[in-house]
């Protein structure tokens, strides 16, 4: 499924319970012979950042089980390996961050950077898939099996107080309450809701197609072969349930910690520093008036009256890019 290997794959091949069709380099649609009940479509994407290998290995394991006949395809799905060139290079990206480019009006026709070209291919694949399969599910379905999902799987560049957590893209439509127990059952320990548009891949499905979607952070970045996939077996069970159209394992949503983004911390100038060590863990708490960052243009950023937690801090981002999320603790969504 890696882009340059696309020519080695047949355009269509049989699978137990259905068949697969190559839609674009690194993009394969799974089409069941018969869809089980009200089972909805699923998009599963990995490798949007090339050095985040655990999700690639996890999807490969699930695909191998399907190919070996251990699973029977009974629901439509689109499998995406995002950025083959960065995967081969073992880097997050080559020229610019692919996971900030999924905005229709923000793409420049004359920009030839690899990530922008790839974003165009992926957006078209997403548009085509949801144009066909968005109606196969119902966001008001009685259980999560009938809710269309996009699961964009990543790993974080640093340690986290919650190693496995979901980022809910900004949307005026709330996530169906029956989805949260599914994420808890898949081993997610926390959920973070965005407060504004972020133009990530998961945001694209939710914003442009109204599909319930998440960026899933599944541990920490590691090279191929160094990932402990046993910790991700509950997530594998969720993926398998989606492909087979069966109810996934669930757990109480209240077991997860929930957060809401208060603001994005942006790097405005070249002279920018974060006021803490580079190895600080995601979701570290900062209390009232504590210093977070210093920028030659924007000055100091300090915590207000309500304690905040820092997520995705990175002082080395490009100027004008997000250097951290500042988030506050909130209650679990009511059922």
CSV table of C-alpha atoms in Angstrom, one decimal:
chain,number,residue,atom,x,y,z
A,1,UNK,CA,0.0,0.0,0.0
A,2,UNK,CA,3.0,2.4,0.0
A,3,UNK,CA,2.7,4.9,-2.9
A,4,UNK,CA,5.7,3.7,-5.0
A,5,UNK,CA,4.5,0.1,-4.5
A,6,UNK,CA,1.1,0.8,-6.1
A,7,UNK,CA,2.2,-0.4,-9.5
A,8,UNK,CA,3.0,-3.8,-8.0
A,9,UNK,CA,-0.6,-4.2,-6.7
A,10,UNK,CA,-3.5,-5.4,-8.9
A,11,UNK,CA,-6.2,-2.8,-9.4
A,12,UNK,CA,-8.7,-5.2,-7.9
A,13,UNK,CA,-8.3,-8.4,-5.8
A,14,UNK,CA,-10.5,-10.7,-3.8
A,15,UNK,CA,-10.7,-10.8,0.0
A,16,UNK,CA,-12.8,-13.0,2.3
A,17,UNK,CA,-16.3,-11.5,2.1
A,18,UNK,CA,-15.6,-9.0,-0.6
A,19,UNK,CA,-12.9,-7.4,-2.7
A,20,UNK,CA,-10.4,-4.5,-2.7
A,21,UNK,CA,-9.9,-1.8,-5.3
A,22,UNK,CA,-6.8,0.5,-5.6
A,23,UNK,CA,-8.2,4.0,-5.8
A,24,UNK,CA,-4.9,5.9,-5.7
A,25,UNK,CA,-1.3,5.3,-4.6
A,26,UNK,CA,-1.6,4.2,-0.9
A,27,UNK,CA,-5.4,4.2,-1.0
A,28,UNK,CA,-7.4,1.0,-1.1
A,29,UNK,CA,-11.2,0.7,-0.9
A,30,UNK,CA,-12.6,-2.5,0.7
A,31,UNK,CA,-16.0,-3.4,-0.8
A,32,UNK,CA,-18.0,-6.2,0.9
A,33,UNK,CA,-20.2,-8.6,-1.0
A,34,UNK,CA,-22.9,-8.0,1.6
A,35,UNK,CA,-23.0,-5.3,4.2
A,36,UNK,CA,-23.9,-6.6,7.6
A,37,UNK,CA,-27.1,-5.0,9.0
A,38,UNK,CA,-26.7,-1.3,9.5
A,39,UNK,CA,-22.9,-1.4,9.5
A,40,UNK,CA,-21.5,2.0,8.4
A,41,UNK,CA,-18.4,2.9,6.4
A,42,UNK,CA,-15.0,3.5,8.0
A,43,UNK,CA,-11.9,5.4,6.8
A,44,UNK,CA,-8.7,4.2,8.5
A,45,UNK,CA,-5.6,6.4,7.8
A,46,UNK,CA,-2.0,6.0,8.9
A,47,UNK,CA,1.3,7.5,8.0
A,48,UNK,CA,0.2,11.1,7.5
A,49,UNK,CA,3.5,11.7,9.4
A,50,UNK,CA,6.2,9.4,8.1
A,51,UNK,CA,8.0,8.6,11.4
A,52,UNK,CA,4.8,7.4,13.2
A,53,UNK,CA,5.2,3.7,12.6
A,54,UNK,CA,3.0,2.0,15.2
A,55,UNK,CA,-0.3,2.7,13.4
A,56,UNK,CA,1.2,1.5,10.1
A,57,UNK,CA,2.2,-1.8,11.8
A,58,UNK,CA,-1.2,-2.0,13.5
A,59,UNK,CA,-3.2,-1.6,10.2
A,60,UNK,CA,-0.8,-4.1,8.5
A,61,UNK,CA,-1.6,-6.6,11.2
A,62,UNK,CA,-5.4,-6.2,10.8
A,63,UNK,CA,-5.1,-6.3,7.0
A,64,UNK,CA,-3.1,-9.5,7.3
A,65,UNK,CA,-5.8,-11.1,9.4
A,66,UNK,CA,-8.4,-10.1,6.8
A,67,UNK,CA,-6.3,-11.5,3.9
A,68,UNK,CA,-5.7,-14.8,5.8
A,69,UNK,CA,-9.4,-15.3,6.3
A,70,UNK,CA,-9.4,-14.8,10.0
A,71,UNK,CA,-11.9,-11.9,9.4
A,72,UNK,CA,-14.8,-11.7,7.0
A,73,UNK,CA,-15.3,-8.3,5.4
A,74,UNK,CA,-18.9,-7.1,5.9
A,75,UNK,CA,-18.7,-3.3,5.9
A,76,UNK,CA,-17.2,-0.7,3.4
A,77,UNK,CA,-13.9,0.8,4.3
A,78,UNK,CA,-11.1,3.0,2.9
A,79,UNK,CA,-7.5,2.3,4.0
A,80,UNK,CA,-5.0,5.0,3.5
A,81,UNK,CA,-1.2,5.2,3.9
A,82,UNK,CA,-0.6,8.9,3.9
A,83,UNK,CA,2.9,9.9,3.1
A,84,UNK,CA,5.1,7.1,1.6
A,85,UNK,CA,8.1,9.4,0.9
A,86,UNK,CA,8.3,10.5,4.5
A,87,UNK,CA,7.8,6.9,5.7
A,88,UNK,CA,10.8,5.7,3.6
A,89,UNK,CA,12.9,8.7,4.9
A,90,UNK,CA,11.8,8.0,8.5
A,91,UNK,CA,10.9,11.6,9.0
A,92,UNK,CA,7.7,13.5,10.0
A,93,UNK,CA,7.5,15.3,6.7
A,94,UNK,CA,9.9,16.4,3.8
A,95,UNK,CA,9.0,20.0,3.1
A,96,UNK,CA,6.0,21.0,5.2
A,97,UNK,CA,3.5,19.3,7.6
A,98,UNK,CA,1.0,17.3,5.6
A,99,UNK,CA,-1.4,17.3,8.5
A,100,UNK,CA,-2.1,21.0,8.2
A,101,UNK,CA,-3.0,21.1,4.5
A,102,UNK,CA,-6.5,19.6,4.3
A,103,UNK,CA,-8.3,22.8,3.3
A,104,UNK,CA,-9.9,23.1,-0.1
A,105,UNK,CA,-9.6,26.9,-0.4
A,106,UNK,CA,-6.1,27.0,1.1
A,107,UNK,CA,-4.4,24.9,-1.6
A,108,UNK,CA,-2.3,26.8,-4.2
A,109,UNK,CA,-2.5,25.4,-7.7
A,110,UNK,CA,1.1,26.5,-8.5
A,111,UNK,CA,2.7,25.0,-5.3
A,112,UNK,CA,4.6,21.8,-6.2
A,113,UNK,CA,5.7,20.8,-2.7
A,114,UNK,CA,5.3,17.1,-2.2
A,115,UNK,CA,3.0,17.4,0.8
A,116,UNK,CA,0.6,19.7,-1.0
A,117,UNK,CA,0.4,17.4,-4.0
A,118,UNK,CA,-0.3,14.5,-1.7
A,119,UNK,CA,-3.0,16.4,0.2
A,120,UNK,CA,-4.8,17.0,-3.1
A,121,UNK,CA,-4.8,13.3,-3.9
A,122,UNK,CA,-6.0,12.3,-0.4
A,123,UNK,CA,-8.8,15.0,-0.4
A,124,UNK,CA,-10.1,13.7,-3.7
A,125,UNK,CA,-10.0,10.1,-2.4
A,126,UNK,CA,-11.9,11.2,0.7
A,127,UNK,CA,-14.5,13.1,-1.4
A,128,UNK,CA,-15.1,10.1,-3.6
A,129,UNK,CA,-15.4,7.7,-0.8
A,130,UNK,CA,-17.9,9.7,1.3
A,131,UNK,CA,-19.9,10.7,-1.7
A,132,UNK,CA,-20.6,7.0,-2.1
A,133,UNK,CA,-20.7,5.8,1.5
A,134,UNK,CA,-21.8,8.7,3.7
A,135,UNK,CA,-25.4,7.5,3.3
A,136,UNK,CA,-24.5,3.9,4.4
A,137,UNK,CA,-24.6,5.0,8.1
A,138,UNK,CA,-26.7,7.2,10.3
A,139,UNK,CA,-25.3,9.6,12.9
A,140,UNK,CA,-28.6,9.0,14.8
A,141,UNK,CA,-28.1,5.3,14.7
A,142,UNK,CA,-29.0,3.3,17.9
A,143,UNK,CA,-25.5,2.1,18.3
A,144,UNK,CA,-22.0,3.0,17.1
A,145,UNK,CA,-22.0,0.3,14.4
A,146,UNK,CA,-24.2,2.5,12.3
A,147,UNK,CA,-22.1,5.7,12.7
A,148,UNK,CA,-19.7,6.4,9.8
A,149,UNK,CA,-16.2,7.0,11.2
A,150,UNK,CA,-12.8,8.3,10.1
A,151,UNK,CA,-10.0,7.1,12.4
A,152,UNK,CA,-6.7,8.9,11.6
A,153,UNK,CA,-4.0,7.1,13.6
A,154,UNK,CA,-0.8,8.8,14.8
A,155,UNK,CA,1.8,8.6,17.6
A,156,UNK,CA,3.1,11.6,19.5
A,157,UNK,CA,6.7,12.9,19.5
A,158,UNK,CA,6.8,13.0,23.3
A,159,UNK,CA,5.7,11.2,26.4
A,160,UNK,CA,2.1,11.8,27.6
A,161,UNK,CA,0.3,11.5,30.9
A,162,UNK,CA,-2.3,9.8,28.8
A,163,UNK,CA,-0.4,7.8,26.2
A,164,UNK,CA,-3.4,7.0,24.1
A,165,UNK,CA,-5.9,9.8,23.5
A,166,UNK,CA,-8.3,11.1,20.9
A,167,UNK,CA,-8.4,14.6,19.4
A,168,UNK,CA,-12.0,15.5,18.4
A,169,UNK,CA,-12.0,18.0,15.5
A,170,UNK,CA,-14.0,21.2,15.8
A,171,UNK,CA,-17.6,20.9,14.6
A,172,UNK,CA,-21.0,22.4,15.3
A,173,UNK,CA,-22.3,18.8,15.5
A,174,UNK,CA,-21.6,16.9,18.7
A,175,UNK,CA,-20.0,13.4,18.6
A,176,UNK,CA,-22.8,10.8,19.0
A,177,UNK,CA,-22.7,9.8,22.7
A,178,UNK,CA,-22.5,6.1,21.8
A,179,UNK,CA,-19.1,6.6,20.2
A,180,UNK,CA,-17.3,7.6,23.4
A,181,UNK,CA,-17.7,4.1,25.1
A,182,UNK,CA,-16.3,2.6,21.9
A,183,UNK,CA,-13.2,4.8,22.1
A,184,UNK,CA,-12.9,3.9,25.8
A,185,UNK,CA,-13.2,0.2,24.9
A,186,UNK,CA,-10.4,0.6,22.3
A,187,UNK,CA,-8.0,1.7,25.0
A,188,UNK,CA,-8.2,5.5,24.7
A,189,UNK,CA,-7.4,7.2,28.0
A,190,UNK,CA,-8.4,10.7,27.2
A,191,UNK,CA,-10.1,12.9,24.7
A,192,UNK,CA,-9.3,16.5,23.6
A,193,UNK,CA,-11.9,18.6,21.8
A,194,UNK,CA,-10.7,21.3,19.4
A,195,UNK,CA,-12.1,24.8,19.7
A,196,UNK,CA,-11.6,26.0,16.1
A,197,UNK,CA,-10.8,24.7,12.6
A,198,UNK,CA,-7.4,23.0,12.4
A,199,UNK,CA,-7.3,21.6,8.8
A,200,UNK,CA,-6.0,18.2,9.8
A,201,UNK,CA,-7.0,15.1,7.9
A,202,UNK,CA,-9.6,14.0,10.5
A,203,UNK,CA,-11.0,17.6,10.5
A,204,UNK,CA,-11.4,17.3,6.7
A,205,UNK,CA,-13.9,14.4,7.0
A,206,UNK,CA,-15.8,16.1,9.8
A,207,UNK,CA,-15.9,19.6,8.3
A,208,UNK,CA,-16.6,18.9,4.7
A,209,UNK,CA,-18.5,15.7,4.9
A,210,UNK,CA,-20.1,15.7,8.4
A,211,UNK,CA,-18.5,12.4,9.3
A,212,UNK,CA,-17.6,11.6,12.9
A,213,UNK,CA,-13.8,11.6,12.9
A,214,UNK,CA,-10.8,11.6,15.3
A,215,UNK,CA,-7.1,12.0,15.3
A,216,UNK,CA,-5.9,9.1,17.5
A,217,UNK,CA,-2.6,9.4,19.3
A,218,UNK,CA,-1.5,5.9,20.1
A,219,UNK,CA,1.7,6.1,22.2
A,220,UNK,CA,5.0,7.6,21.2
A,221,UNK,CA,7.0,7.7,18.0
A,222,UNK,CA,9.4,4.8,17.5
A,223,UNK,CA,11.1,3.2,14.5
A,224,UNK,CA,9.7,0.1,12.7
A,225,UNK,CA,10.0,-3.0,14.8
A,226,UNK,CA,10.4,-1.1,18.1
A,227,UNK,CA,6.6,-0.7,18.8
A,228,UNK,CA,4.8,-2.6,21.5
A,229,UNK,CA,1.6,-3.5,19.6
A,230,UNK,CA,0.2,-5.5,22.5
A,231,UNK,CA,-0.9,-2.2,24.1
A,232,UNK,CA,-2.8,-1.4,20.9
A,233,UNK,CA,-4.7,-4.7,20.6
A,234,UNK,CA,-7.9,-3.1,21.9
A,235,UNK,CA,-7.6,-0.6,19.0
A,236,UNK,CA,-7.0,-3.5,16.6
A,237,UNK,CA,-10.3,-5.0,17.9
A,238,UNK,CA,-12.1,-1.8,17.1
A,239,UNK,CA,-10.7,-1.8,13.5
A,240,UNK,CA,-11.6,-5.4,13.1
A,241,UNK,CA,-15.2,-4.8,14.3
A,242,UNK,CA,-15.6,-1.9,11.9
A,243,UNK,CA,-14.4,-4.1,8.9
A,244,UNK,CA,-16.7,-7.0,9.9
A,245,UNK,CA,-19.7,-4.8,10.8
A,246,UNK,CA,-19.9,-6.2,14.3
A,247,UNK,CA,-20.3,-4.4,17.7
A,248,UNK,CA,-16.9,-3.4,19.1
A,249,UNK,CA,-15.9,-3.8,22.7
A,250,UNK,CA,-17.0,-0.8,24.9
A,251,UNK,CA,-16.1,0.6,28.3
A,252,UNK,CA,-17.5,3.4,30.4
A,253,UNK,CA,-16.7,6.8,28.8
A,254,UNK,CA,-16.2,8.2,32.3
A,255,UNK,CA,-13.0,6.2,32.6
A,256,UNK,CA,-11.5,8.7,30.1
A,257,UNK,CA,-10.3,12.1,31.0
A,258,UNK,CA,-11.8,14.9,28.8
A,259,UNK,CA,-10.3,18.2,27.9
A,260,UNK,CA,-11.3,21.3,25.8
A,261,UNK,CA,-8.8,23.5,24.0
A,262,UNK,CA,-8.7,27.0,25.5
A,263,UNK,CA,-6.3,28.5,22.9
A,264,UNK,CA,-3.6,27.7,20.4
A,265,UNK,CA,-0.1,29.0,21.2
A,266,UNK,CA,1.4,30.3,18.0
A,267,UNK,CA,5.1,30.9,17.2
A,268,UNK,CA,5.0,34.5,15.8
A,269,UNK,CA,8.7,35.4,15.7
A,270,UNK,CA,12.1,33.7,15.2
A,271,UNK,CA,12.9,34.6,18.8
A,272,UNK,CA,10.5,32.2,20.5
A,273,UNK,CA,11.0,29.9,23.5
A,274,UNK,CA,8.8,27.6,25.6
A,275,UNK,CA,9.3,28.2,29.4
A,276,UNK,CA,9.8,24.5,30.2
A,277,UNK,CA,12.0,21.6,29.3
A,278,UNK,CA,11.9,19.9,25.9
A,279,UNK,CA,10.9,16.6,27.4
A,280,UNK,CA,7.8,17.7,29.2
A,281,UNK,CA,4.9,15.3,28.9
A,282,UNK,CA,1.7,16.0,27.1
A,283,UNK,CA,-1.1,17.1,29.5
A,284,UNK,CA,1.3,18.5,32.1
A,285,UNK,CA,-0.6,21.0,34.3
A,286,UNK,CA,0.3,24.6,34.7
A,287,UNK,CA,-1.3,26.7,37.5
A,288,UNK,CA,-2.5,30.3,37.6
A,289,UNK,CA,0.1,32.9,36.4
A,290,UNK,CA,2.7,30.3,35.5
A,291,UNK,CA,4.8,31.3,32.4
A,292,UNK,CA,4.2,29.1,29.3
A,293,UNK,CA,6.1,30.9,26.5
A,294,UNK,CA,8.0,34.0,25.4
A,295,UNK,CA,7.8,35.5,21.9
A,296,UNK,CA,9.7,38.6,20.7
A,297,UNK,CA,6.5,39.8,19.0
A,298,UNK,CA,3.7,38.5,21.2
A,299,UNK,CA,5.5,38.7,24.5
A,300,UNK,CA,4.9,36.4,27.5
A,301,UNK,CA,2.1,33.8,27.6
A,302,UNK,CA,0.9,33.1,31.1
A,303,UNK,CA,-1.9,31.0,32.6
A,304,UNK,CA,-4.9,32.9,33.7
A,305,UNK,CA,-7.1,32.1,36.6
A,306,UNK,CA,-8.0,28.5,35.5
A,307,UNK,CA,-5.2,25.9,35.4
A,308,UNK,CA,-4.3,24.7,31.9
A,309,UNK,CA,-2.6,21.6,30.5
A,310,UNK,CA,0.0,21.8,27.7
A,311,UNK,CA,-0.4,19.4,24.7
A,312,UNK,CA,1.8,19.0,21.6
A,313,UNK,CA,4.4,21.6,22.7
A,314,UNK,CA,7.0,22.1,20.0
A,315,UNK,CA,9.2,25.3,19.9
A,316,UNK,CA,10.8,24.2,16.7
A,317,UNK,CA,7.8,24.7,14.4
A,318,UNK,CA,7.8,27.0,11.5
A,319,UNK,CA,7.1,30.7,12.2
A,320,UNK,CA,3.3,31.2,12.1
A,321,UNK,CA,2.7,27.6,13.1
A,322,UNK,CA,1.1,26.2,16.3
A,323,UNK,CA,3.7,25.6,19.1
A,324,UNK,CA,1.3,24.1,21.6
A,325,UNK,CA,-2.3,23.6,22.6
A,326,UNK,CA,-3.4,25.0,26.0
A,327,UNK,CA,-6.3,22.9,27.3
A,328,UNK,CA,-8.6,22.8,30.3
A,329,UNK,CA,-10.2,19.8,32.0
A,330,UNK,CA,-13.9,19.3,31.4
A,331,UNK,CA,-16.6,16.8,32.4
A,332,UNK,CA,-17.3,13.7,30.3
A,333,UNK,CA,-20.1,14.2,27.7
A,334,UNK,CA,-23.5,13.5,29.1
A,335,UNK,CA,-25.3,10.4,27.7
